[in-house]
mmCIF file of C-alpha atoms and ligand atoms in Angstrom:
data_model
loop_
_atom_site.group_PDB
_atom_site.id
_atom_site.type_symbol
_atom_site.label_atom_id
_atom_site.label_comp_id
_atom_site.label_asym_id
_atom_site.label_seq_id
_atom_site.Cartn_x
_atom_site.Cartn_y
_atom_site.Cartn_z
ATOM 1 C CA MET A 1 0.026 -0.002 -0.012
ATOM 2 C CA ALA A 2 1.382 3.365 -0.956
ATOM 3 C CA LYS A 3 2.184 5.702 1.854
ATOM 4 C CA ARG A 4 -0.175 8.580 2.031
ATOM 5 C CA ASP A 5 1.004 12.142 1.779
ATOM 6 C CA TYR A 6 1.815 13.516 5.196
ATOM 7 C CA TYR A 7 -0.089 16.813 4.530
ATOM 8 C CA GLU A 8 -3.053 14.819 3.392
ATOM 9 C CA VAL A 9 -2.863 12.621 6.503
ATOM 10 C CA LEU A 10 -3.114 15.704 8.766
ATOM 11 C CA GLY A 11 -5.529 17.371 6.444
ATOM 12 C CA VAL A 12 -3.382 20.565 6.082
ATOM 13 C CA GLY A 13 -2.127 22.499 3.170
ATOM 14 C CA ARG A 14 1.573 22.440 2.063
ATOM 15 C CA GLU A 15 1.998 25.958 3.153
ATOM 16 C CA SER A 16 0.595 25.526 6.600
ATOM 17 C CA GLY A 17 2.466 27.001 9.537
ATOM 18 C CA ASP A 18 3.805 25.070 12.574
ATOM 19 C CA GLN A 19 0.807 26.034 14.690
ATOM 20 C CA GLU A 20 -1.604 24.841 12.116
ATOM 21 C CA ILE A 21 0.124 21.513 11.828
ATOM 22 C CA LYS A 22 0.269 21.068 15.523
ATOM 23 C CA ALA A 23 -3.419 21.891 15.933
ATOM 24 C CA ALA A 24 -4.372 19.424 13.162
ATOM 25 C CA TYR A 25 -2.203 16.717 14.737
ATOM 26 C CA ARG A 26 -3.762 17.365 18.098
ATOM 27 C CA GLU A 27 -7.172 16.823 16.732
ATOM 28 C CA MET A 28 -6.222 13.578 15.008
ATOM 29 C CA ALA A 29 -4.379 12.302 18.062
ATOM 30 C CA LYS A 30 -7.416 13.015 20.269
ATOM 31 C CA ARG A 31 -9.787 11.242 17.911
ATOM 32 C CA TYR A 32 -7.634 8.161 17.164
ATOM 33 C CA HIS A 33 -5.608 7.695 20.425
ATOM 34 C CA PRO A 34 -5.474 3.926 21.267
ATOM 35 C CA ASP A 35 -6.705 4.665 24.850
ATOM 36 C CA ARG A 36 -9.900 6.054 23.394
ATOM 37 C CA ASN A 37 -10.283 3.360 20.756
ATOM 38 C CA PRO A 38 -9.303 0.142 22.510
ATOM 39 C CA ASP A 39 -8.952 -2.889 20.203
ATOM 40 C CA ASP A 40 -9.552 -0.856 17.136
ATOM 41 C CA PRO A 41 -6.608 -1.550 14.684
ATOM 42 C CA ALA A 42 -7.973 0.994 12.192
ATOM 43 C CA ALA A 43 -7.882 3.801 14.685
ATOM 44 C CA GLU A 44 -4.433 2.725 15.861
ATOM 45 C CA GLU A 45 -3.298 2.775 12.197
ATOM 46 C CA ARG A 46 -4.603 6.280 11.793
ATOM 47 C CA PHE A 47 -3.033 7.384 15.014
ATOM 48 C CA LYS A 48 0.334 5.988 13.933
ATOM 49 C CA GLU A 49 0.006 7.562 10.556
ATOM 50 C CA ALA A 50 -0.789 10.949 11.977
ATOM 51 C CA SER A 51 1.961 10.758 14.569
ATOM 52 C CA GLU A 52 4.461 9.792 11.913
ATOM 53 C CA ALA A 53 3.281 12.672 9.696
ATOM 54 C CA TYR A 54 3.522 15.067 12.561
ATOM 55 C CA SER A 55 7.034 13.911 13.550
ATOM 56 C CA VAL A 56 8.233 14.844 10.130
ATOM 57 C CA LEU A 57 6.242 18.024 9.472
ATOM 58 C CA SER A 58 6.965 19.455 12.918
ATOM 59 C CA ASP A 59 10.644 19.237 12.298
ATOM 60 C CA SER A 60 11.780 22.007 9.853
ATOM 61 C CA GLN A 61 14.749 20.015 8.629
ATOM 62 C CA LYS A 62 12.751 16.797 7.934
ATOM 63 C CA ARG A 63 9.910 18.858 6.558
ATOM 64 C CA SER A 64 12.091 20.481 3.908
ATOM 65 C CA ALA A 65 13.599 17.112 3.011
ATOM 66 C CA TYR A 66 10.115 15.685 2.730
ATOM 67 C CA ASP A 67 8.980 18.679 0.620
ATOM 68 C CA ARG A 68 11.853 18.101 -1.842
ATOM 69 C CA PHE A 69 12.161 14.319 -1.968
ATOM 70 C CA GLY A 70 8.852 13.034 -0.579
ATOM 71 C CA HIS A 71 8.879 9.943 1.635
ATOM 72 C CA ALA A 72 12.295 8.928 0.308
ATOM 73 C CA GLY A 73 13.762 12.097 1.768
ATOM 74 C CA VAL A 74 12.963 11.086 5.377
ATOM 75 C CA GLN A 75 13.435 7.321 5.079
ATOM 76 C CA GLY A 76 15.867 5.825 7.509
ATOM 77 C CA ALA A 77 18.291 2.989 6.844
ATOM 78 C CA ALA A 78 15.836 0.393 8.213
ATOM 79 C CA GLY A 79 13.313 1.365 5.588
ATOM 80 C CA GLY A 80 10.767 2.959 7.881
ATOM 81 C CA PRO A 81 10.887 6.513 8.944
ATOM 82 C CA GLN A 82 13.453 7.362 11.497
ATOM 83 C CA PHE A 83 11.931 8.065 14.841
ATOM 84 C CA ASN A 84 14.000 9.857 17.242
ATOM 85 C CA PRO A 85 12.089 9.245 20.550
ATOM 86 C CA ASP A 86 13.196 12.623 21.818
ATOM 87 C CA ALA A 87 11.307 14.252 19.062
ATOM 88 C CA PHE A 88 8.221 12.744 20.778
ATOM 89 C CA ALA A 89 8.786 14.483 24.023
ATOM 90 C CA ASP A 90 6.715 17.281 22.442
ATOM 91 C CA PHE A 91 3.784 14.843 22.022
ATOM 92 C CA SER A 92 3.492 14.383 25.722
ATOM 93 C CA ASP A 93 2.925 18.029 25.976
ATOM 94 C CA ILE A 94 0.178 17.813 23.431
ATOM 95 C CA LEU A 95 -1.351 14.721 24.741
ATOM 96 C CA GLY A 96 -0.497 14.938 28.349
ATOM 97 C CA ASP A 97 -3.441 17.107 29.240
ATOM 98 C CA PHE A 98 -5.840 14.775 27.431
ATOM 99 C CA PHE A 99 -4.545 11.447 28.552
ATOM 100 C CA GLY A 100 -2.450 12.098 31.560
ATOM 101 C CA PHE A 101 0.512 10.120 30.544
ATOM 102 C CA GLY A 102 3.768 11.546 29.361
ATOM 103 C CA ASP A 103 5.402 8.097 29.126
ATOM 104 C CA LEU A 104 3.483 6.812 26.203
ATOM 105 C CA PHE A 105 6.356 7.569 23.885
ATOM 106 C CA GLY A 106 9.682 6.126 24.769
ATOM 107 C CA GLY A 107 12.358 8.575 25.693
ATOM 108 C CA GLY A 108 10.044 11.330 26.791
ATOM 109 C CA GLY A 109 11.899 14.151 28.393
ATOM 110 C CA ARG A 110 10.106 14.061 31.697
ATOM 111 C CA ARG A 111 11.202 11.174 33.876
ATOM 112 C CA SER A 112 11.627 13.036 37.220
ATOM 113 C CA ARG A 113 9.434 10.582 39.147
ATOM 114 C CA SER A 114 11.532 9.005 41.784
ATOM 115 C CA ARG A 115 11.702 5.253 42.130
ATOM 116 C CA GLY A 116 11.524 5.391 45.936
ATOM 117 C CA GLN A 117 8.453 5.534 48.126
ATOM 118 C CA ARG A 118 7.732 7.567 51.278
ATOM 119 C CA GLY A 119 7.501 5.272 54.303
ATOM 120 C CA ASP A 120 4.236 4.154 55.794
ATOM 121 C CA ASP A 121 2.575 5.998 58.665
ATOM 122 C CA VAL A 122 2.341 4.046 61.808
ATOM 123 C CA ARG A 123 -0.396 4.085 64.485
ATOM 124 C CA TYR A 124 0.346 3.546 68.164
ATOM 125 C CA ASP A 125 -2.409 3.391 70.752
ATOM 126 C CA LEU A 126 -1.585 4.787 74.160
ATOM 127 C CA GLU A 127 -3.838 4.692 77.173
ATOM 128 C CA ILE A 128 -3.231 7.308 79.922
ATOM 129 C CA SER A 129 -4.873 8.186 83.128
ATOM 130 C CA PHE A 130 -7.390 11.024 83.515
ATOM 131 C CA GLU A 131 -4.843 12.860 85.724
ATOM 132 C CA ASP A 132 -2.130 12.476 83.150
ATOM 133 C CA ALA A 133 -4.374 13.969 80.455
ATOM 134 C CA MET A 134 -5.074 16.915 82.778
ATOM 135 C CA PHE A 135 -1.470 17.686 83.715
ATOM 136 C CA GLY A 136 0.395 16.397 80.680
ATOM 137 C CA MET A 137 3.160 13.937 80.914
ATOM 138 C CA SER A 138 6.095 12.501 79.176
ATOM 139 C CA ALA A 139 5.710 8.896 78.167
ATOM 140 C CA GLU A 140 8.179 6.380 76.943
ATOM 141 C CA ILE A 141 6.801 4.123 74.306
ATOM 142 C CA GLN A 142 8.160 1.243 72.395
ATOM 143 C CA VAL A 143 7.330 1.171 68.771
ATOM 144 C CA PRO A 144 8.092 -1.676 66.414
ATOM 145 C CA ARG A 145 9.461 -0.383 63.181
ATOM 146 C CA MET A 146 11.733 -1.261 60.416
ATOM 147 C CA GLU A 147 15.308 0.047 60.534
ATOM 148 C CA ARG A 148 18.166 -0.199 58.164
ATOM 149 C CA CYS A 149 20.064 -3.496 58.620
ATOM 150 C CA ASP A 150 23.505 -2.856 60.057
ATOM 151 C CA ARG A 151 25.087 -5.883 58.451
ATOM 152 C CA CYS A 152 24.356 -4.948 54.854
ATOM 153 C CA LYS A 153 23.811 -1.180 55.441
ATOM 154 C CA GLY A 154 20.392 -1.514 53.939
ATOM 155 C CA SER A 155 21.528 -2.987 50.629
ATOM 156 C CA GLY A 156 20.107 -6.443 51.327
ATOM 157 C CA SER A 157 23.184 -8.102 49.968
ATOM 158 C CA GLU A 158 25.829 -10.013 51.962
ATOM 159 C CA PRO A 159 28.714 -7.554 52.674
ATOM 160 C CA GLY A 160 31.141 -7.513 49.799
ATOM 161 C CA SER A 161 28.788 -9.112 47.304
ATOM 162 C CA GLY A 162 26.757 -6.057 46.066
ATOM 163 C CA PRO A 163 23.495 -6.295 44.137
ATOM 164 C CA SER A 164 23.540 -7.216 40.479
ATOM 165 C CA GLN A 165 21.750 -5.615 37.626
ATOM 166 C CA CYS A 166 18.220 -6.837 37.034
ATOM 167 C CA PRO A 167 18.301 -9.232 34.094
ATOM 168 C CA THR A 168 14.772 -8.323 33.090
ATOM 169 C CA CYS A 169 15.099 -4.613 32.662
ATOM 170 C CA HIS A 170 18.932 -4.396 32.514
ATOM 171 C CA GLY A 171 19.014 -1.973 35.390
ATOM 172 C CA HIS A 172 16.559 0.518 34.015
ATOM 173 C CA GLY A 173 13.792 -0.351 36.439
ATOM 174 C CA GLN A 174 11.313 -0.039 33.663
ATOM 175 C CA ILE A 175 10.419 -2.043 30.606
ATOM 176 C CA VAL A 176 9.587 -0.587 27.309
ATOM 177 C CA TYR A 177 6.931 -2.375 25.404
ATOM 178 C CA GLN A 178 7.194 -1.766 21.752
ATOM 179 C CA GLN A 179 3.863 -1.780 20.037
ATOM 180 C CA SER A 180 4.511 -1.099 16.471
ATOM 181 C CA PHE A 181 6.190 2.301 16.748
ATOM 182 C CA LEU A 182 4.467 3.192 20.074
ATOM 183 C CA SER A 183 6.537 2.415 23.100
ATOM 184 C CA ILE A 184 4.946 2.058 26.537
ATOM 185 C CA ARG A 185 6.827 2.050 29.789
ATOM 186 C CA ARG A 186 6.024 -0.136 32.694
ATOM 187 C CA THR A 187 7.777 -0.640 35.978
ATOM 188 C CA CYS A 188 9.755 -3.791 35.977
ATOM 189 C CA THR A 189 8.191 -6.466 38.156
ATOM 190 C CA THR A 190 11.330 -8.527 38.646
ATOM 191 C CA CYS A 191 13.021 -5.753 40.586
ATOM 192 C CA ASN A 192 10.009 -3.573 41.397
ATOM 193 C CA GLY A 193 11.699 -0.682 39.611
ATOM 194 C CA SER A 194 14.960 -0.606 41.533
ATOM 195 C CA GLY A 195 16.894 -1.908 38.538
ATOM 196 C CA GLN A 196 18.844 -4.265 40.768
ATOM 197 C CA ILE A 197 18.292 -7.749 42.203
ATOM 198 C CA ILE A 198 19.960 -9.360 45.152
ATOM 199 C CA ARG A 199 21.887 -12.471 44.330
ATOM 200 C CA ASN A 200 23.488 -13.166 47.679
ATOM 201 C CA PRO A 201 20.903 -12.106 50.368
ATOM 202 C CA CYS A 202 22.195 -10.658 53.658
ATOM 203 C CA SER A 203 22.050 -13.352 56.319
ATOM 204 C CA GLU A 204 20.761 -10.922 58.903
ATOM 205 C CA CYS A 205 17.797 -9.409 57.039
ATOM 206 C CA HIS A 206 17.291 -12.038 54.310
ATOM 207 C CA GLY A 207 17.751 -9.478 51.634
ATOM 208 C CA HIS A 208 15.174 -6.924 52.793
ATOM 209 C CA GLY A 209 17.785 -4.460 53.884
ATOM 210 C CA TYR A 210 15.580 -3.707 56.897
ATOM 211 C CA ARG A 211 14.858 -5.478 60.077
ATOM 212 C CA GLN A 212 12.249 -4.964 62.745
ATOM 213 C CA VAL A 213 13.388 -3.342 65.929
ATOM 214 C CA GLN A 214 11.688 -2.117 68.981
ATOM 215 C CA ARG A 215 12.272 1.549 69.094
ATOM 216 C CA LYS A 216 12.041 3.504 72.304
ATOM 217 C CA LEU A 217 10.566 6.965 71.880
ATOM 218 C CA LYS A 218 9.758 9.738 74.285
ATOM 219 C CA VAL A 219 6.391 11.233 73.710
ATOM 220 C CA SER A 220 5.491 14.541 75.373
ATOM 221 C CA ILE A 221 1.802 14.701 76.010
ATOM 222 C CA PRO A 222 0.550 18.290 76.589
ATOM 223 C CA ALA A 223 -1.814 19.139 79.483
ATOM 224 C CA GLY A 224 -5.512 19.005 78.404
ATOM 225 C CA VAL A 225 -5.470 16.265 75.789
ATOM 226 C CA ASP A 226 -8.772 14.387 75.467
ATOM 227 C CA ASP A 227 -9.810 10.906 74.613
ATOM 228 C CA GLY A 228 -9.382 10.385 70.846
ATOM 229 C CA ASN A 229 -6.682 13.038 70.356
ATOM 230 C CA ARG A 230 -3.693 12.032 68.351
ATOM 231 C CA LEU A 231 -0.104 13.251 68.373
ATOM 232 C CA ARG A 232 2.039 13.148 65.331
ATOM 233 C CA LEU A 233 5.705 12.429 65.520
ATOM 234 C CA THR A 234 7.046 13.506 62.117
ATOM 235 C CA GLY A 235 9.413 11.027 60.487
ATOM 236 C CA GLU A 236 9.006 8.295 63.195
ATOM 237 C CA GLY A 237 6.996 5.970 60.934
ATOM 238 C CA GLN A 238 8.391 3.290 58.661
ATOM 239 C CA PRO A 239 11.500 4.428 56.639
ATOM 240 C CA GLY A 240 11.071 5.313 52.935
ATOM 241 C CA THR A 241 12.841 3.499 50.246
ATOM 242 C CA HIS A 242 15.579 4.928 47.928
ATOM 243 C CA GLY A 243 16.073 8.057 49.826
ATOM 244 C CA GLU A 244 12.439 8.999 50.250
ATOM 245 C CA PRO A 245 11.331 10.353 53.696
ATOM 246 C CA SER A 246 10.069 8.205 56.480
ATOM 247 C CA GLY A 247 6.361 8.114 57.323
ATOM 248 C CA ASP A 248 4.972 9.588 60.527
ATOM 249 C CA LEU A 249 4.048 8.015 63.812
ATOM 250 C CA TYR A 250 0.541 8.763 65.120
ATOM 251 C CA VAL A 251 -0.061 8.283 68.785
ATOM 252 C CA PHE A 252 -3.765 7.729 69.419
ATOM 253 C CA LEU A 253 -4.693 8.680 73.004
ATOM 254 C CA LYS A 254 -7.194 6.777 75.034
ATOM 255 C CA VAL A 255 -7.936 8.575 78.318
ATOM 256 C CA LYS A 256 -9.259 6.426 81.125
ATOM 257 C CA GLU A 257 -12.492 7.424 82.758
ATOM 258 C CA HIS A 258 -12.333 9.153 86.092
ATOM 259 C CA ALA A 259 -14.167 7.905 89.091
ATOM 260 C CA PHE A 260 -16.342 11.048 89.462
ATOM 261 C CA PHE A 261 -15.346 13.636 86.870
ATOM 262 C CA GLU A 262 -16.985 13.678 83.608
ATOM 263 C CA ARG A 263 -15.494 15.757 80.795
ATOM 264 C CA GLN A 264 -17.442 17.681 78.267
ATOM 265 C CA GLY A 265 -15.165 19.711 76.052
ATOM 266 C CA ASN A 266 -12.934 21.630 78.388
ATOM 267 C CA ASP A 267 -15.501 21.600 81.339
ATOM 268 C CA LEU A 268 -15.604 19.006 84.016
ATOM 269 C CA HIS A 269 -18.799 17.863 85.824
ATOM 270 C CA CYS A 270 -19.228 16.034 89.027
ATOM 271 C CA THR A 271 -22.178 15.278 91.220
ATOM 272 C CA ILE A 272 -22.166 15.813 94.942
ATOM 273 C CA PRO A 273 -24.842 14.250 97.170
ATOM 274 C CA ILE A 274 -26.203 16.217 100.169
ATOM 275 C CA ASN A 275 -28.948 15.209 102.584
ATOM 276 C CA VAL A 276 -32.395 16.998 103.016
ATOM 277 C CA ALA A 277 -31.252 18.918 106.041
ATOM 278 C CA GLN A 278 -28.073 20.217 104.341
ATOM 279 C CA ALA A 279 -30.138 21.224 101.362
ATOM 280 C CA ALA A 280 -32.738 23.097 103.579
ATOM 281 C CA LEU A 281 -30.278 24.588 105.995
ATOM 282 C CA GLY A 282 -27.335 25.231 103.681
ATOM 283 C CA CYS A 283 -23.920 23.771 104.276
ATOM 284 C CA GLU A 284 -20.286 23.689 103.086
ATOM 285 C CA VAL A 285 -18.963 20.742 101.067
ATOM 286 C CA ASP A 286 -15.615 19.690 99.827
ATOM 287 C CA VAL A 287 -15.484 19.672 96.045
ATOM 288 C CA PRO A 288 -12.681 17.539 94.593
ATOM 289 C CA GLY A 289 -10.713 19.296 91.926
ATOM 290 C CA ILE A 290 -7.904 18.082 89.715
ATOM 291 C CA GLU A 291 -5.507 19.972 91.975
ATOM 292 C CA GLY A 292 -6.978 18.990 95.211
ATOM 293 C CA SER A 293 -10.287 19.834 96.876
ATOM 294 C CA GLN A 294 -11.879 23.131 97.555
ATOM 295 C CA LYS A 295 -14.750 24.322 99.763
ATOM 296 C CA LEU A 296 -18.057 25.172 98.213
ATOM 297 C CA LYS A 297 -20.823 26.941 100.120
ATOM 298 C CA ILE A 298 -24.211 25.493 99.445
ATOM 299 C CA PRO A 299 -26.818 28.161 100.294
ATOM 300 C CA GLU A 300 -29.905 27.210 102.323
ATOM 301 C CA GLY A 301 -32.921 26.122 100.369
ATOM 302 C CA THR A 302 -30.833 24.477 97.568
ATOM 303 C CA GLN A 303 -32.935 22.254 95.390
ATOM 304 C CA ASN A 304 -32.208 18.936 93.932
ATOM 305 C CA GLY A 305 -30.468 19.331 90.637
ATOM 306 C CA ALA A 306 -29.019 22.720 91.364
ATOM 307 C CA GLN A 307 -25.636 23.332 89.804
ATOM 308 C CA PHE A 308 -22.728 25.494 90.778
ATOM 309 C CA LYS A 309 -19.981 26.621 88.469
ATOM 310 C CA LEU A 310 -16.410 26.965 89.684
ATOM 311 C CA ARG A 311 -14.671 29.079 87.117
ATOM 312 C CA HIS A 312 -11.432 27.928 85.582
ATOM 313 C CA ARG A 313 -11.438 24.682 87.578
ATOM 314 C CA GLY A 314 -11.995 22.543 84.486
ATOM 315 C CA ALA A 315 -9.602 20.934 82.085
ATOM 316 C CA PRO A 316 -6.624 22.833 80.780
ATOM 317 C CA ILE A 317 -7.391 24.146 77.290
ATOM 318 C CA LEU A 318 -4.805 22.483 74.945
ATOM 319 C CA ASN A 319 -1.862 24.728 74.008
ATOM 320 C CA THR A 320 -3.119 27.676 75.967
ATOM 321 C CA ASN A 321 -3.032 28.885 79.589
ATOM 322 C CA GLY A 322 -6.830 28.757 79.755
ATOM 323 C CA ARG A 323 -8.976 26.382 81.688
ATOM 324 C CA GLY A 324 -12.549 25.124 81.348
ATOM 325 C CA ASP A 325 -14.968 25.334 84.292
ATOM 326 C CA LEU A 326 -16.029 22.805 86.874
ATOM 327 C CA TYR A 327 -19.750 22.258 87.257
ATOM 328 C CA VAL A 328 -20.972 20.790 90.584
ATOM 329 C CA HIS A 329 -24.377 19.156 90.342
ATOM 330 C CA ILE A 330 -26.296 18.761 93.633
ATOM 331 C CA ASP A 331 -28.092 15.544 94.289
ATOM 332 C CA VAL A 332 -30.399 15.877 97.299
ATOM 333 C CA LYS A 333 -30.776 12.549 99.012
ATOM 334 C CA VAL A 334 -33.947 11.675 100.849
ATOM 335 C CA PRO A 335 -33.175 9.277 103.765
ATOM 336 C CA ALA A 336 -34.456 5.870 102.879
ATOM 337 C CA LYS A 337 -34.248 4.486 106.409
ATOM 338 C CA LEU A 338 -35.051 6.372 109.577
ATOM 339 C CA THR A 339 -34.287 5.859 113.259
ATOM 340 C CA ARG A 340 -37.207 6.165 115.579
ATOM 341 C CA GLU A 341 -35.855 9.662 116.713
ATOM 342 C CA GLN A 342 -35.356 10.865 113.148
ATOM 343 C CA ARG A 343 -38.892 9.845 112.338
ATOM 344 C CA LYS A 344 -40.213 11.800 115.363
ATOM 345 C CA LEU A 345 -38.331 14.866 114.388
ATOM 346 C CA LEU A 346 -39.583 14.670 110.823
ATOM 347 C CA GLU A 347 -43.155 14.269 111.923
ATOM 348 C CA GLN A 348 -42.832 17.370 114.031
ATOM 349 C CA LEU A 349 -41.395 19.119 111.037
ATOM 350 C CA ARG A 350 -44.276 17.959 108.833
ATOM 351 C CA GLU A 351 -46.785 19.589 111.143
ATOM 352 C CA THR A 352 -45.050 22.962 110.618
ATOM 353 C CA LEU A 353 -44.455 22.789 106.830
ATOM 354 C CA PRO A 354 -47.083 24.158 104.458
ATOM 355 C CA VAL A 355 -48.742 21.537 102.398
ATOM 356 C CA ASP A 356 -49.396 22.207 98.638
ATOM 357 C CA ASN A 357 -49.815 19.133 96.522
ATOM 358 C CA ARG A 358 -51.312 20.740 93.407
ATOM 359 C CA PRO A 359 -49.577 19.603 90.226
ATOM 360 C CA ALA A 360 -46.495 21.735 89.666
ATOM 361 C CA GLU A 361 -46.365 24.139 86.697
ATOM 362 C CA LYS A 362 -45.259 22.605 83.597
ATOM 363 C CA GLY A 363 -42.090 24.683 83.487
ATOM 364 C CA LEU A 364 -40.951 23.054 86.724
ATOM 365 C CA PHE A 365 -41.725 19.485 85.472
ATOM 366 C CA GLU A 366 -39.651 20.222 82.365
ATOM 367 C CA LYS A 367 -36.723 21.361 84.545
ATOM 368 C CA VAL A 368 -36.914 18.252 86.658
ATOM 369 C CA LYS A 369 -37.123 16.054 83.592
ATOM 370 C CA ASP A 370 -34.051 17.721 82.090
ATOM 371 C CA TYR A 371 -32.070 16.857 85.181
ATOM 372 C CA PHE A 372 -33.008 13.213 85.079
ATOM 373 C CA MET A 373 -32.181 12.681 81.491
HETATM 374 ZN ZN1 LIG B 1 20.999 -7.018 55.898
HETATM 375 ZN ZN1 LIG B 2 14.129 -4.995 36.621
#
């Protein structure tokens, strides 16, 4: 089959400028690209044809040779047109934004991607006491992680034996698949892209170059951390490969519950029981705080469910000097068992107290309900 004229292939005139040729090729490439036309040999043929035409017409030297001598002017020794893969670097610029691959054409100019990989992040769960969360602490933890093997200095090969070139990819780390004149690069699976294989594995690490060690780390936990908070230790995760950085270590905090403090945000809540007489007459109670107890005056006539706020007695607010508040909830206990004398006194009291057993106003009921929920 006779080769078609390159200008005809791209559908441009002989006097067309570079921009016009580029635009025409771009259109053809979009339409006939193999990724858009899988298993369509006709489209692939058109794509190849257009790419070949463009590789000649976009190069002023080749174009003038073609203009003067036709196909014979650009024929290589092998009979087909000479393709300098570097001339195709330009294609990736044209196609890259459509197809997202610059590597379709062999020898493309942009191979900056590193072969290495950043190390994995590691999670470590740490349970601390309520008090430690309040005051902050320094904890020593042991984290298993991979570290470079001392024996082989991370190479994976027995000392003195060095790795050898991967026979599959000849050290390139990539394999170029030649599909007619298209070449596609894939990472070599024999060596996983490193270009080297280990013939004589290190006896210590069995060729991994890394071994698992228990690493001791000091973790400084700031005052005010809460259950579920996590701390990040940059670079303390698994090591990266081929010079890439290590991952991070995340310490997930579990804060144990306190016997009587409940934390809500930065506020603390606790419930203090008092008896009926204390509620009616008023009293003074000891309120436990995270830094020791403190006296709280309960005024006479305090109702069940009353709450008192002790400002700045709550949890430290992380990374500030501030503190939340401490809420004291009053639980008035009615005696369940009475001695004979107590009963007598209460009966006397009953005679003197006003009796009003009409249903309470709804507002009051709502209040009581809130308290019990
Ligand atoms: Zn080793
Ligand atoms: Zn290889």
